[in-house]
Tab-separated table of C-alpha atoms and ligand atoms in Angstrom:
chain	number	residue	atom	x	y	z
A	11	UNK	CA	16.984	-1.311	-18.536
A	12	UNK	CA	19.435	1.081	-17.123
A	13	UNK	CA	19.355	2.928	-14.120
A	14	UNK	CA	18.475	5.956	-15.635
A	15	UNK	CA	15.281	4.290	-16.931
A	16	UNK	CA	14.137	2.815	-14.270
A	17	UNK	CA	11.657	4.063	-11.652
A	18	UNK	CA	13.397	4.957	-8.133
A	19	UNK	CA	10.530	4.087	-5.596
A	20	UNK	CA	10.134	4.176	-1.510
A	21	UNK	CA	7.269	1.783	-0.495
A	22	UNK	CA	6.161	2.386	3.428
A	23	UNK	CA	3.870	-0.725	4.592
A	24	UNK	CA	2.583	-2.471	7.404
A	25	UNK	CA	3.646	-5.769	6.068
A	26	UNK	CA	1.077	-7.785	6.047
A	27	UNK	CA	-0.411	-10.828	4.140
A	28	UNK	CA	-0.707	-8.545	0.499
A	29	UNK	CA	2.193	-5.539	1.722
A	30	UNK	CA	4.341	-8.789	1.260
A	31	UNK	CA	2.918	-9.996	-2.203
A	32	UNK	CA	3.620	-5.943	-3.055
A	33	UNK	CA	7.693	-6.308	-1.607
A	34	UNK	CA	8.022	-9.800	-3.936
A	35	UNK	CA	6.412	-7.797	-6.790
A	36	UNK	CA	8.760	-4.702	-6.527
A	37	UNK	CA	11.744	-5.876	-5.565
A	38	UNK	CA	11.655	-8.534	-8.783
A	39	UNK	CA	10.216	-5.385	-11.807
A	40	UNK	CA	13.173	-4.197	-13.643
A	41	UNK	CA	11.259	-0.954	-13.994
A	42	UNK	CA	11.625	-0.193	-10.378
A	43	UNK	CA	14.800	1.045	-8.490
A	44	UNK	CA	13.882	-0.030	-4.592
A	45	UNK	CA	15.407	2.716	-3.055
A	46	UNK	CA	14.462	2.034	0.547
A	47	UNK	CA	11.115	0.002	2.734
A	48	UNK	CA	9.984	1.566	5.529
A	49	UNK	CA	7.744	0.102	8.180
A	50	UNK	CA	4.983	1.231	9.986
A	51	UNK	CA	2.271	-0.356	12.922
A	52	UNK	CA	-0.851	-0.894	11.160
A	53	UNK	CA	-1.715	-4.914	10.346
A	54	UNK	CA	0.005	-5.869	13.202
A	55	UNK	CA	2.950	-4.302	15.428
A	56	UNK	CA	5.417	-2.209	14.354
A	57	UNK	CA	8.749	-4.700	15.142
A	58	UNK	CA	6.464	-7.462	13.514
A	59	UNK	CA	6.590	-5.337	10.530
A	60	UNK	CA	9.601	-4.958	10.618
A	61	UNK	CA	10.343	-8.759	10.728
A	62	UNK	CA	8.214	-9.514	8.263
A	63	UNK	CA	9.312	-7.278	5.683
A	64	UNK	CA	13.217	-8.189	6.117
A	65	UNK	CA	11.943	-12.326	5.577
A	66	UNK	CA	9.747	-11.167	2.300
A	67	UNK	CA	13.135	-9.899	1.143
A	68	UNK	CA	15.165	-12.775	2.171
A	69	UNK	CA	13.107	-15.379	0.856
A	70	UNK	CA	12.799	-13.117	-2.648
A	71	UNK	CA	17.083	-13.159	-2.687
A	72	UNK	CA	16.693	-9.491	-2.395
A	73	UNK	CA	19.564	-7.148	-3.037
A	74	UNK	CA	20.107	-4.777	-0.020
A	75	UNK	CA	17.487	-2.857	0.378
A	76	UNK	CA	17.511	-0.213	3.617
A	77	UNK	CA	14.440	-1.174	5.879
A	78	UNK	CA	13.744	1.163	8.686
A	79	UNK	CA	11.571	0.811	11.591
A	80	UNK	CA	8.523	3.853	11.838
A	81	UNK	CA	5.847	4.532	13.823
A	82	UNK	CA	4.403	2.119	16.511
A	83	UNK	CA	1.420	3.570	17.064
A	84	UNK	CA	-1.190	6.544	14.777
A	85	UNK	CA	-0.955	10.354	15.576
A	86	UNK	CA	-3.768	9.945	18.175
A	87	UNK	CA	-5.645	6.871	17.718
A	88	UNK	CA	-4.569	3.652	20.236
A	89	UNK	CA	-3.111	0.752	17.464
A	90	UNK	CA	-5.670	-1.687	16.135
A	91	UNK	CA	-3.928	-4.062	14.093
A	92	UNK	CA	-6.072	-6.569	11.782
A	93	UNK	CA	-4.176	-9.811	12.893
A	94	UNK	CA	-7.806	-11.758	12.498
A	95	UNK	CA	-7.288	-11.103	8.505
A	96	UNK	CA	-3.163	-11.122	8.525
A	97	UNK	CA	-2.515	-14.076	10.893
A	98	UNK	CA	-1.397	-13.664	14.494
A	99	UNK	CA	2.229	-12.681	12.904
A	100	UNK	CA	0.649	-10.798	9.825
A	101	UNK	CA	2.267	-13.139	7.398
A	102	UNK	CA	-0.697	-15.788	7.639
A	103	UNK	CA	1.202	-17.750	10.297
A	104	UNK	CA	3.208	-19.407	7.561
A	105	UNK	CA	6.163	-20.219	10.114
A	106	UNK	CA	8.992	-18.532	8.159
A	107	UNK	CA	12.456	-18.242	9.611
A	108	UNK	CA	13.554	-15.162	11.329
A	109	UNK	CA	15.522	-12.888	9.356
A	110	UNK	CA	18.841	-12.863	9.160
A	111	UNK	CA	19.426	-9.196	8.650
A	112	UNK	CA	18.820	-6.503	10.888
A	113	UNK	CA	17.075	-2.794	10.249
A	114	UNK	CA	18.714	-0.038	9.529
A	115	UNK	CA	20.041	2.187	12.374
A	116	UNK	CA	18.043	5.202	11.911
A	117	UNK	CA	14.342	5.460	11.532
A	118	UNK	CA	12.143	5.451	8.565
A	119	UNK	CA	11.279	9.395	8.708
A	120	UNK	CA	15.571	9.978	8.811
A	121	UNK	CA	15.508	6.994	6.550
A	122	UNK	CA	12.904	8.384	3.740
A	123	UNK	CA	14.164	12.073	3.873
A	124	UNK	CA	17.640	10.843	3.718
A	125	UNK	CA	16.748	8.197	0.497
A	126	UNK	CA	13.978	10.642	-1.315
A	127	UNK	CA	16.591	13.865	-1.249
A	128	UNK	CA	19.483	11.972	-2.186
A	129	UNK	CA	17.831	10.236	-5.361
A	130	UNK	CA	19.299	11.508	-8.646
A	131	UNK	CA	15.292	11.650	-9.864
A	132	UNK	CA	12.198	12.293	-8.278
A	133	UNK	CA	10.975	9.496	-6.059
A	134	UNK	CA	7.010	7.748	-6.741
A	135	UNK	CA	6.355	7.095	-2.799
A	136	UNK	CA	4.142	3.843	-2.537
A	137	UNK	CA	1.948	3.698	0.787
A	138	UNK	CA	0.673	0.339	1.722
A	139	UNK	CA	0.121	1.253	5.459
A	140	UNK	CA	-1.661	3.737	7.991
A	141	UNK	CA	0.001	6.539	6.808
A	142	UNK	CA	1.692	7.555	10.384
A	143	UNK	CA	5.240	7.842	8.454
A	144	UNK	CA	3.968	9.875	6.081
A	145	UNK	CA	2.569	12.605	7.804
A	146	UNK	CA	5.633	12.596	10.276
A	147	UNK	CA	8.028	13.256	7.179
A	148	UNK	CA	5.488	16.074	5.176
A	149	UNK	CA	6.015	17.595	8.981
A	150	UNK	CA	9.116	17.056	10.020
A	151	UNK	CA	11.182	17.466	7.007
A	152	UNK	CA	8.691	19.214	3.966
A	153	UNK	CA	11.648	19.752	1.873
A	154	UNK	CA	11.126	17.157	0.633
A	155	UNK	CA	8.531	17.196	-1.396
A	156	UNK	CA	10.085	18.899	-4.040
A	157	UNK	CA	11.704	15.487	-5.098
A	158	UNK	CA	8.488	13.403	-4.726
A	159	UNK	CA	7.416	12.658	-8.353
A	160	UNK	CA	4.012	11.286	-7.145
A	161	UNK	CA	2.373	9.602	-4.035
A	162	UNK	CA	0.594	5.814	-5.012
A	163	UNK	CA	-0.972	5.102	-2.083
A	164	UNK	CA	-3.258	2.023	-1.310
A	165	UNK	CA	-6.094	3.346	1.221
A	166	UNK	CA	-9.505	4.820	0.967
A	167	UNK	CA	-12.433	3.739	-0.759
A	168	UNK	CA	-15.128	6.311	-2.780
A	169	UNK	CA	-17.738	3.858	-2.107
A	170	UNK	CA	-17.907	0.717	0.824
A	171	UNK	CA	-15.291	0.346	3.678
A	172	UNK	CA	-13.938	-2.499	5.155
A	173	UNK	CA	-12.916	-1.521	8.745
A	174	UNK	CA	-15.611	0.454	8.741
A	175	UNK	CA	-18.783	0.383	6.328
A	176	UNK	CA	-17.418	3.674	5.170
A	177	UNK	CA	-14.325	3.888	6.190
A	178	UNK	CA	-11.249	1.653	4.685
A	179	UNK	CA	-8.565	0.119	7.229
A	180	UNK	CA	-5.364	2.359	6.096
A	181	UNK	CA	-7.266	5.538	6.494
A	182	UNK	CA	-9.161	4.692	9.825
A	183	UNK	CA	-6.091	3.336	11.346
A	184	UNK	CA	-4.793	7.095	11.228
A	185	UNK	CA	-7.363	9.358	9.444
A	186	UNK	CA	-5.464	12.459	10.850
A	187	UNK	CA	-2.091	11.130	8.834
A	188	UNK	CA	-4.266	10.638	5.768
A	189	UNK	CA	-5.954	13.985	5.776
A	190	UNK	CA	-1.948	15.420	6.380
A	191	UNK	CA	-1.154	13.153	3.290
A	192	UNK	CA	-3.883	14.601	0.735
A	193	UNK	CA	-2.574	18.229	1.460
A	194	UNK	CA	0.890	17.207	0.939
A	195	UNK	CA	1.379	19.254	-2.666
A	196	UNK	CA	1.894	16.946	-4.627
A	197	UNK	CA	0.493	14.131	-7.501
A	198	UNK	CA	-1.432	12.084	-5.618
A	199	UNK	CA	-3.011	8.789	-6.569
A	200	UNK	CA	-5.605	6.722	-4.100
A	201	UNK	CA	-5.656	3.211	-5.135
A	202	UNK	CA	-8.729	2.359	-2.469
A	203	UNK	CA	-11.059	-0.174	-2.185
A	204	UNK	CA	-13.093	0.236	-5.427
A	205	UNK	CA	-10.233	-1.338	-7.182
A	206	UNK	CA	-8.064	-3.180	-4.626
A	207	UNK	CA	-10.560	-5.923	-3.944
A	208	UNK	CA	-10.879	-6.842	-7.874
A	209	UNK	CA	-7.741	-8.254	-8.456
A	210	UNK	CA	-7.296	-11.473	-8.094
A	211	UNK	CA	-5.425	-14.041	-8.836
A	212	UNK	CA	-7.419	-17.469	-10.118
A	213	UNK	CA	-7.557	-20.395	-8.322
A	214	UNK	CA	-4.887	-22.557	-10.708
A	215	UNK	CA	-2.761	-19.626	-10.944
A	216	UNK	CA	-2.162	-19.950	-7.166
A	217	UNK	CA	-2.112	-23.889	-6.939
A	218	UNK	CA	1.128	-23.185	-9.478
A	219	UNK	CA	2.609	-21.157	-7.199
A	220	UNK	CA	2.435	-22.961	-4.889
A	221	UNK	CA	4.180	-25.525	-6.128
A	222	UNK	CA	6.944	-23.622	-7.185
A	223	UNK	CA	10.188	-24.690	-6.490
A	224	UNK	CA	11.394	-21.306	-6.337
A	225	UNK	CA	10.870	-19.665	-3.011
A	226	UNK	CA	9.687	-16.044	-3.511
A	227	UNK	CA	6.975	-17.179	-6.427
A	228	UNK	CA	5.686	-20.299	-3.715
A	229	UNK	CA	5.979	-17.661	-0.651
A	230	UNK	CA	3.581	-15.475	-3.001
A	231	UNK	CA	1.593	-18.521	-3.947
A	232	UNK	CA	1.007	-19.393	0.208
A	233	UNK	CA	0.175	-15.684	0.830
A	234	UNK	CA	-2.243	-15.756	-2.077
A	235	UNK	CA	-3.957	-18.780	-0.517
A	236	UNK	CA	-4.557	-17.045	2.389
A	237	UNK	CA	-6.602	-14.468	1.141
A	238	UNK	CA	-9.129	-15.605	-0.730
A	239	UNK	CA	-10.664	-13.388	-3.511
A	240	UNK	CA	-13.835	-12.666	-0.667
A	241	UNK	CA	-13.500	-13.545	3.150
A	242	UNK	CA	-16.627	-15.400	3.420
A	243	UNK	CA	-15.741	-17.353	0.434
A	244	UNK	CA	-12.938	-19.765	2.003
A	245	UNK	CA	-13.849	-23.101	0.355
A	246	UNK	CA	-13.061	-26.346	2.092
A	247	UNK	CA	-10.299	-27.225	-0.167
A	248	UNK	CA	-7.712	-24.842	0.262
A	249	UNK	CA	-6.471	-25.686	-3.213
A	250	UNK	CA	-9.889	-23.818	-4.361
A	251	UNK	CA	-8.804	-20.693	-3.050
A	252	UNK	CA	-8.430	-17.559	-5.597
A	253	UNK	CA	-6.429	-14.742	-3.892
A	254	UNK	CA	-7.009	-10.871	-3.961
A	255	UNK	CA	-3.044	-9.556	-4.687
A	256	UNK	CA	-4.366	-6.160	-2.420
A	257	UNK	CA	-1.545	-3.967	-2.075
A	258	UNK	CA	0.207	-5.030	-4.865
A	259	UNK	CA	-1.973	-3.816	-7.196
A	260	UNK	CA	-0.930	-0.245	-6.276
A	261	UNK	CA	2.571	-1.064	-7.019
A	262	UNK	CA	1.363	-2.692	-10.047
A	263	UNK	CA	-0.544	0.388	-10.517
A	264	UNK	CA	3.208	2.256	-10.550
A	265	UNK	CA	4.947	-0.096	-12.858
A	266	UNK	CA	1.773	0.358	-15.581
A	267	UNK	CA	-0.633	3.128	-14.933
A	268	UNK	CA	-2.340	2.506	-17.942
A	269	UNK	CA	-4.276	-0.365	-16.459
A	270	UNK	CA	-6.007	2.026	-13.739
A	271	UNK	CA	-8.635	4.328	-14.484
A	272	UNK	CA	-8.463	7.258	-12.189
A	273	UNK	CA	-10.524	10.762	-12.173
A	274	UNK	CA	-9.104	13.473	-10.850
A	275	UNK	CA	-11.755	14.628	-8.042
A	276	UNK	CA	-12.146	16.442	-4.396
A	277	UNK	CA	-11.015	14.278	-1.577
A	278	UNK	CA	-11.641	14.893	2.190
A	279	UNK	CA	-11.038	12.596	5.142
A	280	UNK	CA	-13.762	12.371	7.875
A	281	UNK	CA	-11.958	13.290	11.350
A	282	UNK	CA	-14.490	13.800	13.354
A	283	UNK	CA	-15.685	11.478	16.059
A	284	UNK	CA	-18.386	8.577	15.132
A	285	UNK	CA	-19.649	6.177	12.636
A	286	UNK	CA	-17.812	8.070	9.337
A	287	UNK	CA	-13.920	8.926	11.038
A	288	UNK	CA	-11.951	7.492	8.797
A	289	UNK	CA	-13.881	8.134	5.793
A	290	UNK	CA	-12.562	9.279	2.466
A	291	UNK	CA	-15.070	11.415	1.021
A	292	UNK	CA	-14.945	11.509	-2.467
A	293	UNK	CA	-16.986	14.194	-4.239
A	294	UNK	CA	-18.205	12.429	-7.871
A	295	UNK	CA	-20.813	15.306	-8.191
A	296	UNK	CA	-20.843	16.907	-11.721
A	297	UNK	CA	-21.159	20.809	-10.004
A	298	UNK	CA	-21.531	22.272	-6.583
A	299	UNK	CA	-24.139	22.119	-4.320
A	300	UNK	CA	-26.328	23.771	-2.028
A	301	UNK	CA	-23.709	23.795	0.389
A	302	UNK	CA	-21.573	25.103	-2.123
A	303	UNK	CA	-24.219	27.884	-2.866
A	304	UNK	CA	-25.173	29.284	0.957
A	305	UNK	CA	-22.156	28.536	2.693
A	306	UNK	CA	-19.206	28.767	0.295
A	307	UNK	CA	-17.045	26.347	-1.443
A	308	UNK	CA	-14.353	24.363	0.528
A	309	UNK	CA	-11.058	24.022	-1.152
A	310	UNK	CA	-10.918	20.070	-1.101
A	311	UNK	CA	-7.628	18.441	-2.434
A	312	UNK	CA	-7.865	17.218	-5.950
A	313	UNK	CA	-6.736	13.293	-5.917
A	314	UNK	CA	-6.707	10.857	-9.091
A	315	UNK	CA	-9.133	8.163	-7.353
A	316	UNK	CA	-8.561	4.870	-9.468
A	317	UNK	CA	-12.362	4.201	-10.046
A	318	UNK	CA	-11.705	1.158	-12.415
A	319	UNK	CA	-8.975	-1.010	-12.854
A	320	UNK	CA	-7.886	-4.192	-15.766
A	321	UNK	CA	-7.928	-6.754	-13.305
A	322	UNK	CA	-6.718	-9.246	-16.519
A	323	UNK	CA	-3.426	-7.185	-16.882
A	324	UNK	CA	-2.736	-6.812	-13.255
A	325	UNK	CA	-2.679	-10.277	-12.610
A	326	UNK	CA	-0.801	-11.287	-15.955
A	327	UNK	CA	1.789	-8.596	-14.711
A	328	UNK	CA	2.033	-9.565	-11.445
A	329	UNK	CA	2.812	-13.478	-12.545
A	330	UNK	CA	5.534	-12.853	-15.316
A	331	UNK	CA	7.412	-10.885	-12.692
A	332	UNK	CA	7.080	-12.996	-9.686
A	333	UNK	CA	7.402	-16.054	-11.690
A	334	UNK	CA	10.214	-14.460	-13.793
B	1044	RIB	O1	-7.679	-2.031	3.702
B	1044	RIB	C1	-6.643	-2.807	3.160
B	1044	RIB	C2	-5.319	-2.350	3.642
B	1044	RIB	O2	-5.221	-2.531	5.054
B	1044	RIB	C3	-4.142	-3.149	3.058
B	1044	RIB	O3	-3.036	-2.306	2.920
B	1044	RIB	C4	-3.875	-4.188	4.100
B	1044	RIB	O4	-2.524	-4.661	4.080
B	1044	RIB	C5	-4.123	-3.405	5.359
B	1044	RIB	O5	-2.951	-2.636	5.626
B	1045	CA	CA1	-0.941	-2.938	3.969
């Protein structure tokens, strides 16, 4: 596949247990030019991210891909990392080595105006994370969204949370940076919840893995073991375990959109104070309201929210090109 062919992508993540299975996936498609990672506080700190992401890459025998370090902390909420699901170091506590390479010296908003404006096509931008980087660069630099082909991001959910009941982890990490993100004006998909907790990866698809003698497919087999297909399904033997590939289903979602169904409705975020902040509301009604009717219609962002998703070819996909 030549370069012209080929897909040049920016994915910002808060690597992370599944941010990493999404780095060993995208760094190993042919269709997909890996222009630059940035990193972002959101599974655990910021500088952990950072780590982590530069050992994914390592371990994968990654070309040279900028990472740059982001945010620490959301636009106005304190952090709140999820090391209970990610592992004290977000990468399941699997005792990798340090990396040997170090960031890059500027920081990911420099880093993904500099990489998205200098592309020769339009970049897809992949969010895995709280969207703090995101929202800095729509403010800081919006030129640049006239070489943004289309935003992929993993966060949300139309129906049941998981940080919240309503509200999913991405998006109540930093619902202002979300609500920033959906009036960005451009394509936008939200690969949320309704889809990201269906694929999964069987149980002796991950014992194979994991006995890879290749290091990035067993790194993605040991990640997959730690996150079983539903948290309160951890069997006793750890060979049993399915695992849910999370965020890389929105980069598998990139690589072959076909295999998402997505509608193309009115998304809000929920900002205010209380039990639904963080909250993407999704309006699936077939016409307006009374709301609509006595107090006038507001002008909601229109987002393709992937409602439905071939869980089958994500999961073949995701094994031929980790396993190569
Ligand atoms: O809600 C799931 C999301 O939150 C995933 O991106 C996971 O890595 C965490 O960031
Ligand atoms: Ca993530």
């Amino acid at each position: 596949m030549t370069d012209g062919q080929r897909t040049p992508v920016i994915i910002d993540c808060d690597t992370g247990v599944d941010d990493a299975l999404a780095l060993l996936f995208a760094v190993r498609h042919p269709a997909l030019d890996v222009r630059a990672i940035t990193c972002v506080a959101g599974n655990t700190d910021v500088d952990g991210v950072v780590r982590n992401t530069l050992t994914v890459l390592e371990q994968a025998g990654a070309p040279h891909i900028p990472v740059a370090r982001g945010a620490e902390r959301p636009l106005i909420e304190a952090p709140r990392s999820a090391r209970h699901v990610h592992g004290h170091d977000g990468m399941a506590d699997l005792g990798l080595p340090e990396p040997a390479r170090e960031p890059a010296d500027v920081d990911a908003v420099t880093l993904l105006r500099r990489e998205i404006l200098a592309s020769p096509r339009p970049v897809t931008l992949i969010p895995t994370a709280p969207l703090t980087n995101i929202a800095l660069l729509l403010r800081t630099h919006p030129e640049v969204v006239r070489n943004i082909e289309r935003i992929v991001f993993m966060g949300g959910a139309a129906a049941v949370g998981n940080a919240t009941p309503v509200a999913e982890f991405n998006v109540w990490h930093d619902p202002e940076a979300a609500a920033i993100l959906l009036t960005a004006g451009v394509p936008i998909t939200m690969y949320g919840l309704d889809v990201f907790t269906r694929v999964v990866v069987p149980a002796a698809e991950v014992r194979r893995l994991r006995a890879s003698d290749e290091p990035g497919a067993r790194l993605a087999g040991e990640l997959l073991a730690h996150r079983p297909a539903h948290p309160d399904s951890r069997p006793d033997d750890p060979s049993e375990t399915a695992g849910g590939l999370g965020d890389a289903g929105a980069v598998c979602a990139v690589v072959d959109p076909q295999g998402l169904t997505t509608h193309r409705l009115p998304v809000d975020v929920s900002l205010a104070p209380g039990p639904t902040r963080g909250m993407t509301i999704v309006d699936r009604r077939p016409r307006p309201g009374e709301s609509e009717l006595h107090e006038g219609t507001r002008e909601q962002p229109l987002v393709d929210v992937a409602l439905d998703v071939d869980v089958e070819r994500y999961v073949k996909l995701y094994l031929a090109t980790v396993e190569g």
